[in-house]
mmCIF file of C-alpha atoms in Angstrom:
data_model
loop_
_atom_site.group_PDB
_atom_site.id
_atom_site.type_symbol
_atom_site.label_atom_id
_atom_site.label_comp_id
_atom_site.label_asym_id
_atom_site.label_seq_id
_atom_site.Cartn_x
_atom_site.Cartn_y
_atom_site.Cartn_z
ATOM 1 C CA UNK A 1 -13.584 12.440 6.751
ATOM 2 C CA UNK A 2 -12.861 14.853 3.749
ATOM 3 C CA UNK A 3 -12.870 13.513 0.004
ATOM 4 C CA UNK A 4 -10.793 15.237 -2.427
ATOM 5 C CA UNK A 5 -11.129 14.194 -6.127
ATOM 6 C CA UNK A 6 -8.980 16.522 -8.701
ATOM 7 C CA UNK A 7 -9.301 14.699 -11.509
ATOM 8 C CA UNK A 8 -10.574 17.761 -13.393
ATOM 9 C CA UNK A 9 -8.102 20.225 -12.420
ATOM 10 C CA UNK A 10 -5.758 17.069 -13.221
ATOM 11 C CA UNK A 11 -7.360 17.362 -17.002
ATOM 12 C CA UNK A 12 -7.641 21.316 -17.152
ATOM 13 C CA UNK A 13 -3.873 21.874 -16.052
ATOM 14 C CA UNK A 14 -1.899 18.755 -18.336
ATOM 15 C CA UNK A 15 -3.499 18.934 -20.958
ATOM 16 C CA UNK A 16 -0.756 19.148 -23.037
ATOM 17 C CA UNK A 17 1.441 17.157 -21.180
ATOM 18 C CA UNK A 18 3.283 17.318 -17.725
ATOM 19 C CA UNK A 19 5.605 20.129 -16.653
ATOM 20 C CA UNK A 20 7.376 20.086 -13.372
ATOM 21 C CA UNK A 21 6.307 23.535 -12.779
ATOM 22 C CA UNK A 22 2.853 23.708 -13.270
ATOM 23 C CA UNK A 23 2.637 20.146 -11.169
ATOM 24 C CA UNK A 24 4.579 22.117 -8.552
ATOM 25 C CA UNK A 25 1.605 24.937 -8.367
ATOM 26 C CA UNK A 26 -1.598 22.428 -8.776
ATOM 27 C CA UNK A 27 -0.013 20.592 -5.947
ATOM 28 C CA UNK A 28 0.665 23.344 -3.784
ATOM 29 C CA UNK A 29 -2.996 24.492 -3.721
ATOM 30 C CA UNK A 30 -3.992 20.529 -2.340
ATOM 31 C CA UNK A 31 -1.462 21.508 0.493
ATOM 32 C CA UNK A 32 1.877 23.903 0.354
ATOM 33 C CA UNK A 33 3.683 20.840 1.856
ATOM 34 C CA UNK A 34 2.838 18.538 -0.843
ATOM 35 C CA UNK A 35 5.044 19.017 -3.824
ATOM 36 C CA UNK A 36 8.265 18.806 -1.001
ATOM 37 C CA UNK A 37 7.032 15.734 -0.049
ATOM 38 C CA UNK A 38 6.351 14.221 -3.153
ATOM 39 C CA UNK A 39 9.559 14.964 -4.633
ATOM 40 C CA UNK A 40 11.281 13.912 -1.577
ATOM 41 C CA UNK A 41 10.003 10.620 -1.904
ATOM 42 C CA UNK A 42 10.889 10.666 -5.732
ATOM 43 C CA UNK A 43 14.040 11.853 -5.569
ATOM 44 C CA UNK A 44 16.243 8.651 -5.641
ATOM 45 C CA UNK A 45 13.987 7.940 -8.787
ATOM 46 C CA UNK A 46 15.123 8.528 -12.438
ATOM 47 C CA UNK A 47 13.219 11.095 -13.371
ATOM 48 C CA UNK A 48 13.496 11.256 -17.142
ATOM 49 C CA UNK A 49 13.254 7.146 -17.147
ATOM 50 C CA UNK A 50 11.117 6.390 -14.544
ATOM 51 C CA UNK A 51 8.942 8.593 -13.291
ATOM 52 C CA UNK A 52 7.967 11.072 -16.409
ATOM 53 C CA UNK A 53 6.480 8.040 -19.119
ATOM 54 C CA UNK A 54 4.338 7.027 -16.560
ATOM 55 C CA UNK A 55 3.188 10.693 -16.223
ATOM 56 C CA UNK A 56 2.386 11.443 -19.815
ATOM 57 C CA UNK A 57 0.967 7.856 -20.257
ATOM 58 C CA UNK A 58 -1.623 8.465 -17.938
ATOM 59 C CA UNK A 59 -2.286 11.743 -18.722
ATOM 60 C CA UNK A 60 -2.811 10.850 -22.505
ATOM 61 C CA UNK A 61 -4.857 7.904 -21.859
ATOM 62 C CA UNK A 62 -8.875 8.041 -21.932
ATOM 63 C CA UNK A 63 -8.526 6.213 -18.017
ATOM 64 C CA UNK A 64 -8.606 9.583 -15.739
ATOM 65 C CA UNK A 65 -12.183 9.736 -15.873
ATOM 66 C CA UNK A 66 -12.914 6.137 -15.227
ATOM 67 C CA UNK A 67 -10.846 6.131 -12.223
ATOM 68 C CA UNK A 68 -12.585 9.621 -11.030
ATOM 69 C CA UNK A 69 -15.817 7.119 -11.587
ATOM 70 C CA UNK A 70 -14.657 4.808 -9.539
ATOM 71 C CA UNK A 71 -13.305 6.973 -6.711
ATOM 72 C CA UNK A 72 -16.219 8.370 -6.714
ATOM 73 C CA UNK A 73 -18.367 5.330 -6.161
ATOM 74 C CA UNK A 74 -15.912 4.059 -3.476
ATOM 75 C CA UNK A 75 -15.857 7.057 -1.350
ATOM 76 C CA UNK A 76 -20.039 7.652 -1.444
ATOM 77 C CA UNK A 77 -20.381 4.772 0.983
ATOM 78 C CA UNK A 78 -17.400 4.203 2.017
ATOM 79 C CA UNK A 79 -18.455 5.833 5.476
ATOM 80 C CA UNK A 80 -20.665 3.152 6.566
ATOM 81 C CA UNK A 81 -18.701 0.594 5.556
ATOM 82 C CA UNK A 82 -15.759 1.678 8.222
ATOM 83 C CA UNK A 83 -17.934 0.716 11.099
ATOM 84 C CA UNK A 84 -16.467 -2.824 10.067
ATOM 85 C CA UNK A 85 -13.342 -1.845 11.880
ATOM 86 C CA UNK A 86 -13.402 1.496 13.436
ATOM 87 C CA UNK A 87 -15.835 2.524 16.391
ATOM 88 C CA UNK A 88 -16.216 5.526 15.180
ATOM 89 C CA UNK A 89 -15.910 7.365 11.753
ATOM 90 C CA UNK A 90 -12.030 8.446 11.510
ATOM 91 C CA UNK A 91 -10.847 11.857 10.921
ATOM 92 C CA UNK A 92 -8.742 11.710 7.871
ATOM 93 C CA UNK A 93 -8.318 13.203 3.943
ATOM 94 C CA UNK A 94 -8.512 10.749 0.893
ATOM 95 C CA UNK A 95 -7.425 12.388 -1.620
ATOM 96 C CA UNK A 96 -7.300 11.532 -5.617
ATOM 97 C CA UNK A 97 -4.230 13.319 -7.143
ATOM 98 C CA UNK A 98 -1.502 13.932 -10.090
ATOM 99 C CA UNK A 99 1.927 12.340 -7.772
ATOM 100 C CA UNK A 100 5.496 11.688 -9.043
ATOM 101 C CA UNK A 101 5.020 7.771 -9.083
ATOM 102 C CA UNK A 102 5.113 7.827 -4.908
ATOM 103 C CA UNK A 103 2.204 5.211 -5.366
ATOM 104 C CA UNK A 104 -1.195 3.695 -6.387
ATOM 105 C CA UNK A 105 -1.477 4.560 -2.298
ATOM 106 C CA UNK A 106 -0.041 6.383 0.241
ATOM 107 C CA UNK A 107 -1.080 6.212 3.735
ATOM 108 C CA UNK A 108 0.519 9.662 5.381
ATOM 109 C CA UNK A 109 0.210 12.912 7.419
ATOM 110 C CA UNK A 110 -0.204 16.317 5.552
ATOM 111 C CA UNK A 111 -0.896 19.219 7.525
ATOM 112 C CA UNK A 112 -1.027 17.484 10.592
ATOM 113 C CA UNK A 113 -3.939 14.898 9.406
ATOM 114 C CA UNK A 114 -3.452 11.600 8.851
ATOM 115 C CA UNK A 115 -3.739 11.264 4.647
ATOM 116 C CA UNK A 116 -4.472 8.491 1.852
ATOM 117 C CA UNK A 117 -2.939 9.759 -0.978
ATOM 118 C CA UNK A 118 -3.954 8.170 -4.158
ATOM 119 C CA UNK A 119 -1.591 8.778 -7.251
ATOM 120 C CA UNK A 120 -4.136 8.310 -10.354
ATOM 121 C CA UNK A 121 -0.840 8.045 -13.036
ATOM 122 C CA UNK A 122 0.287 4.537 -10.166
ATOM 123 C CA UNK A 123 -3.438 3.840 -10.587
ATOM 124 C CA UNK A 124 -3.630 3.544 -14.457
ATOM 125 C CA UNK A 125 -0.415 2.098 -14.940
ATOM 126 C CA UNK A 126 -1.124 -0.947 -12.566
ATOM 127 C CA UNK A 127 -4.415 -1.182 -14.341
ATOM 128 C CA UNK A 128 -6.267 -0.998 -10.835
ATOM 129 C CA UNK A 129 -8.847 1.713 -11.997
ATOM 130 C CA UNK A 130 -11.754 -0.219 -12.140
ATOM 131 C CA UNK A 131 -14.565 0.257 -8.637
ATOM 132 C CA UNK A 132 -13.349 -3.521 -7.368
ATOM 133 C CA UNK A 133 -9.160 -2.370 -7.102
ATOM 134 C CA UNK A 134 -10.231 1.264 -6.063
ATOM 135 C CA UNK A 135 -12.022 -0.221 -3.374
ATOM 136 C CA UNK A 136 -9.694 -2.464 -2.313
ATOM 137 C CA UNK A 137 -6.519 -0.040 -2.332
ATOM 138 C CA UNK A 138 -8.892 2.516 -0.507
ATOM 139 C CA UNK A 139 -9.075 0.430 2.430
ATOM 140 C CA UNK A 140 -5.744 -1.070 2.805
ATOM 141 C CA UNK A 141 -4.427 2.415 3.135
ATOM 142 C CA UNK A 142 -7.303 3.116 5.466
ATOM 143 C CA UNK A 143 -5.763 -0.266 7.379
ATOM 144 C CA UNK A 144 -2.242 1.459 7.220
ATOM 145 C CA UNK A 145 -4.483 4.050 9.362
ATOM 146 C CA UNK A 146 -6.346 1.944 11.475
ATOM 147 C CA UNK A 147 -3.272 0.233 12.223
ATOM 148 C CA UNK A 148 -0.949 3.925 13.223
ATOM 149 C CA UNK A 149 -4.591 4.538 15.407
ATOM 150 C CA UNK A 150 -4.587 1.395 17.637
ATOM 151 C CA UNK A 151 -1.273 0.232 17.552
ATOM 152 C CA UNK A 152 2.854 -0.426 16.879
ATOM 153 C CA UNK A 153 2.354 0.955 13.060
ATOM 154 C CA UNK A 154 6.100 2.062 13.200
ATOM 155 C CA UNK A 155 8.842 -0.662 14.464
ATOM 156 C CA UNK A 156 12.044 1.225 13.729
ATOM 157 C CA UNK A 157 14.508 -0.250 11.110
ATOM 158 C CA UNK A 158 18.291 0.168 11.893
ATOM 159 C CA UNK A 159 18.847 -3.375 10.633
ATOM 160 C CA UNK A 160 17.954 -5.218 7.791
ATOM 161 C CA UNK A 161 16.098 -8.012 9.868
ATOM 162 C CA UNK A 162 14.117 -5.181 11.524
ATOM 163 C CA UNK A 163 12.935 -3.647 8.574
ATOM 164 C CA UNK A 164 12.566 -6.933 7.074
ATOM 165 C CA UNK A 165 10.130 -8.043 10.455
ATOM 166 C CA UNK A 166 8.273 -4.516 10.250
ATOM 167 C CA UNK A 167 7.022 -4.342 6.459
ATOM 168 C CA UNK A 168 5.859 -8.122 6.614
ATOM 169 C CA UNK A 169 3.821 -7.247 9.591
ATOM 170 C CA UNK A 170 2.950 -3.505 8.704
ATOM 171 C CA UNK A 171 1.463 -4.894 5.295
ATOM 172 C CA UNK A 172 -0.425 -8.270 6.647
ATOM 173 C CA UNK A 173 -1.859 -5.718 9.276
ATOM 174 C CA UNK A 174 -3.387 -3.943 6.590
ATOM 175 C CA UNK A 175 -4.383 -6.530 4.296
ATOM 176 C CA UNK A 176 -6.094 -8.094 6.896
ATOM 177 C CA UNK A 177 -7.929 -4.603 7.476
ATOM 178 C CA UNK A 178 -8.928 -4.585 3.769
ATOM 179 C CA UNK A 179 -10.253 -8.374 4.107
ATOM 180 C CA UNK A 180 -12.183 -7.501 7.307
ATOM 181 C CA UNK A 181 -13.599 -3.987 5.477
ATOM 182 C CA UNK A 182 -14.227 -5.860 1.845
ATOM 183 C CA UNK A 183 -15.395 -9.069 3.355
ATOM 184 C CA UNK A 184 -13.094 -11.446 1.681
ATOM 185 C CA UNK A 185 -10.378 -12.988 2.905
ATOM 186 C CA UNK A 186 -9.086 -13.920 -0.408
ATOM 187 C CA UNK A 187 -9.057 -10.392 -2.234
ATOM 188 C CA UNK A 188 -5.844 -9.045 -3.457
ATOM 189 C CA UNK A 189 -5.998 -6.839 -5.969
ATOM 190 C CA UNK A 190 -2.469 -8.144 -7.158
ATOM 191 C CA UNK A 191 -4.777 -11.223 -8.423
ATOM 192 C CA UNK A 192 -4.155 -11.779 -12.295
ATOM 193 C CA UNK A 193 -3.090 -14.670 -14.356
ATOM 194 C CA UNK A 194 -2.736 -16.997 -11.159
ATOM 195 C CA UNK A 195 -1.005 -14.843 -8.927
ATOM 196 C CA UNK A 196 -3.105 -15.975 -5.956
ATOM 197 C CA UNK A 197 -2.976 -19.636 -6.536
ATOM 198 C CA UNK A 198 1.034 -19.687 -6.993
ATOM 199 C CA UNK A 199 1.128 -17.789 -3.346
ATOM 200 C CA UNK A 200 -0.976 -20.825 -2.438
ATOM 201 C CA UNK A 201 1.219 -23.808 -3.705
ATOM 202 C CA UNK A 202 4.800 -22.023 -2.996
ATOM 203 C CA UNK A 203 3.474 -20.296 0.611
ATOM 204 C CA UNK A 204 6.435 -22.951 2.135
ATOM 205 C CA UNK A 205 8.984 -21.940 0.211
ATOM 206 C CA UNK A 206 8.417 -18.256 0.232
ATOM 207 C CA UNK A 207 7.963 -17.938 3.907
ATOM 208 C CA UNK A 208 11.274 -20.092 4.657
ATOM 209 C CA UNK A 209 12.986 -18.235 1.730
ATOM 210 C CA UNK A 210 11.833 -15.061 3.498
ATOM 211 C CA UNK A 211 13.239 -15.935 6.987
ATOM 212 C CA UNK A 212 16.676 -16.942 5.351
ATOM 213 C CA UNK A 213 16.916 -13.462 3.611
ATOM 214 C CA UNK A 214 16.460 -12.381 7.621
ATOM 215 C CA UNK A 215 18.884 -14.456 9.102
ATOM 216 C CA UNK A 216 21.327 -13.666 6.467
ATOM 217 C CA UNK A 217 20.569 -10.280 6.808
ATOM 218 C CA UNK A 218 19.726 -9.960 3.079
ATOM 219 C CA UNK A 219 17.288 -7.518 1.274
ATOM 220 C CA UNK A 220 13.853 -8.527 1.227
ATOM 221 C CA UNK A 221 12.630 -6.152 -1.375
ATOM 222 C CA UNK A 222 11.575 -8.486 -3.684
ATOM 223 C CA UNK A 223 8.841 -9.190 -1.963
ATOM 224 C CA UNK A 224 7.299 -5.719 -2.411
ATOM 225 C CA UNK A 225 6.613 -3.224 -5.125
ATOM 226 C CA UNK A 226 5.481 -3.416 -8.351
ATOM 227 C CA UNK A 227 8.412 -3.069 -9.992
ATOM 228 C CA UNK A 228 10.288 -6.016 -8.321
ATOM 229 C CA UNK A 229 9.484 -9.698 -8.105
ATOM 230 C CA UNK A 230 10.560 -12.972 -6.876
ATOM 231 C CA UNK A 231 10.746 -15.753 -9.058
ATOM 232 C CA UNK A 232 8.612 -14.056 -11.688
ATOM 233 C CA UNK A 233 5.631 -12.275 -9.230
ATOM 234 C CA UNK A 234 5.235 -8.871 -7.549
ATOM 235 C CA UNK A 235 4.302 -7.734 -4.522
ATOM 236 C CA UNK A 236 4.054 -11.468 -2.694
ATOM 237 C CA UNK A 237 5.070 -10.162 0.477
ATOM 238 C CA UNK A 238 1.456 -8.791 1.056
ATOM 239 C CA UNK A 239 0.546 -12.190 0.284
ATOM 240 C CA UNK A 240 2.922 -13.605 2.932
ATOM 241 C CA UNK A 241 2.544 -10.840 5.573
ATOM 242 C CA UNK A 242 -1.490 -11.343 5.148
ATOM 243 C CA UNK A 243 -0.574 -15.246 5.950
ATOM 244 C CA UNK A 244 1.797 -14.251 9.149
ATOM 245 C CA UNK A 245 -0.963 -12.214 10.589
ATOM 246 C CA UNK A 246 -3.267 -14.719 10.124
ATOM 247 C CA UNK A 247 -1.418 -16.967 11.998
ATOM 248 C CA UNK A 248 -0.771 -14.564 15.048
ATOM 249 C CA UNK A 249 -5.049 -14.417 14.919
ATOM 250 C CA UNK A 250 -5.557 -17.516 15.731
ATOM 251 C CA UNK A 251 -4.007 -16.717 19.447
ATOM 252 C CA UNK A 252 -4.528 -13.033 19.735
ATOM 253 C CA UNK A 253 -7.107 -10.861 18.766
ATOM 254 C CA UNK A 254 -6.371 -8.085 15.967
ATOM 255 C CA UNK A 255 -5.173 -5.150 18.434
ATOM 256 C CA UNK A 256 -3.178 -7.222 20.119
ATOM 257 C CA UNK A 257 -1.258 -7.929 17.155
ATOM 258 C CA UNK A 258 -1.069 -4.085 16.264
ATOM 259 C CA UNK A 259 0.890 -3.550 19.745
ATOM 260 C CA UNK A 260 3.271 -6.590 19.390
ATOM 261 C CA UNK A 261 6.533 -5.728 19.815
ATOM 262 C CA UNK A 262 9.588 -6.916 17.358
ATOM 263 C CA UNK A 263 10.965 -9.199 19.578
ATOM 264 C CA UNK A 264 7.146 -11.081 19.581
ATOM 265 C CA UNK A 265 7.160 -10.700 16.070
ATOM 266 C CA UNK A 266 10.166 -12.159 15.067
ATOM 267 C CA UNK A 267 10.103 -14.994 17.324
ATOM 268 C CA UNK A 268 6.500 -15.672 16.004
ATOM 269 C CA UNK A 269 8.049 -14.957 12.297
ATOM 270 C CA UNK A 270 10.119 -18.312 12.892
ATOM 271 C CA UNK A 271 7.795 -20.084 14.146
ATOM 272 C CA UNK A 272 5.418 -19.493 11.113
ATOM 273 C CA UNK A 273 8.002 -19.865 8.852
ATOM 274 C CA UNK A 274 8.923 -23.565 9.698
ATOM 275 C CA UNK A 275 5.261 -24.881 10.323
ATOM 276 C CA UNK A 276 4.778 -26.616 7.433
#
């Protein structure tokens, strides 16, 4: 396992600000295929509107080094704490770095080795810089990994009910991997003003409004991201998908569930949609 932290570089290089180009060269040295990637995965963003604020706020905040803190702290035991989940200590890069708004995290492949990318300017402007959130996003993209390692991680998604089906289960697969690594079942690091106990009361409703977005062969994306919501809160999907795997544990054990095949999981999707 190889830990990257370029905070400083990250403080040495914008310090007056971003510029495409110079982000271009600081990211080529962490891998030549990186700043393709990244702007690959940006490019249906608006630049200028979306992706460049979020830049320059985080790179004129005070918050860089507290999040290099905090990656720091993470990552120094981190290695023992895998044995949780992993038999033996997994061969991957987790790496702290300047992105273009891809994401707080990114669970990948550069240069041919499976990747967590962490985008510190996601980081700071979700407010998840503090040891606790680091922690937590850490190992759900380390459960993204564990997941592509013993299992089905990618379901492909010609339909909207497929891809609907494969991020519900993709993201309760890791979430469960984060509860199993951070020993609580109840973590989310989406948890502020109540977010947590509204999943609770409304789990009915969102799972069964969930399943009619499937059969109608509607989007489902307001059940993930940060910058989308339904009925005024983000990201409940990894509350919901955390639920549906829950469900498939009490009948099979963890890898089973990472080898199920859509079919399974959608007919165990309905069935744990209408249970009440």
């Amino acid at each position: 396992m190889k830990i990257i932290n370029t905070c400083e570089d990250i403080k040495t290089l914008f310090a007056d600000g971003f510029h495409l180009q110079t982000w271009r060269q600081y990211a080529g040295a962490i891998s030549k295929a990186l700043p393709e990637k990244c702007e690959n995965d940006a490019k249906e963003y608006d630049f200028e509107k979306d992706v460049l604020p979020v830049l320059n706020n985080a790179l004129h905040t005070d918050k860089i080094d507290l999040v290099s803190r905090s990656f720091q702290s993470v990552t120094d035991s981190l290695q023992e704490n895998l044995k949780k989940l992993f038999d033996t200590e997994p061969d991957i890069n987790i790496i702290l770095y300047l992105g273009l708004c891809n994401g707080a995290g990114w669970a990948t492949t550069l240069d041919g080795k499976d990747t967590v990318l962490l985008g510190i300017e996601k980081i700071i402007e979700l407010g998840w810089g503090d040891e606790t959130n680091m922690h937590a996003l850490i190992l759900h993209e380390i459960g993204h990994l564990w997941h592509k390692h013993n299992g089905n991680l990618h379901i492909p998604e010609f339909t909207k009910r497929r891809k609907g089906i494969a991020q519900l289960y993709c993201e309760g697969v890791a979430m469960v991997c984060e509860h199993i690594l951070c020993g609580d079942n109840d973590f989310y690091h989406q948890e502020k003003n109540g977010w947590l106990d509204w999943c609770y009361k409304n789990e009915n409703q969102i799972k069964i409004e969930y399943l009619r977005r499937l059969d109608k062969k509607e989007s489902v994306q307001d059940f993930f991201g940060d910058w989308c919501s339904y009925n005024g809160h983000s990201d409940v999907g990894y509350f919901l998908g955390c639920r549906f795997i829950e469900h498939l544990m009490k009948k099979h054990s963890l890898k089973e569930i990472a080898n199920m095949s859509y079919g399974k999981l959608n007919k165990e999707y309905k069935i744990f949609a209408k249970q009440g």
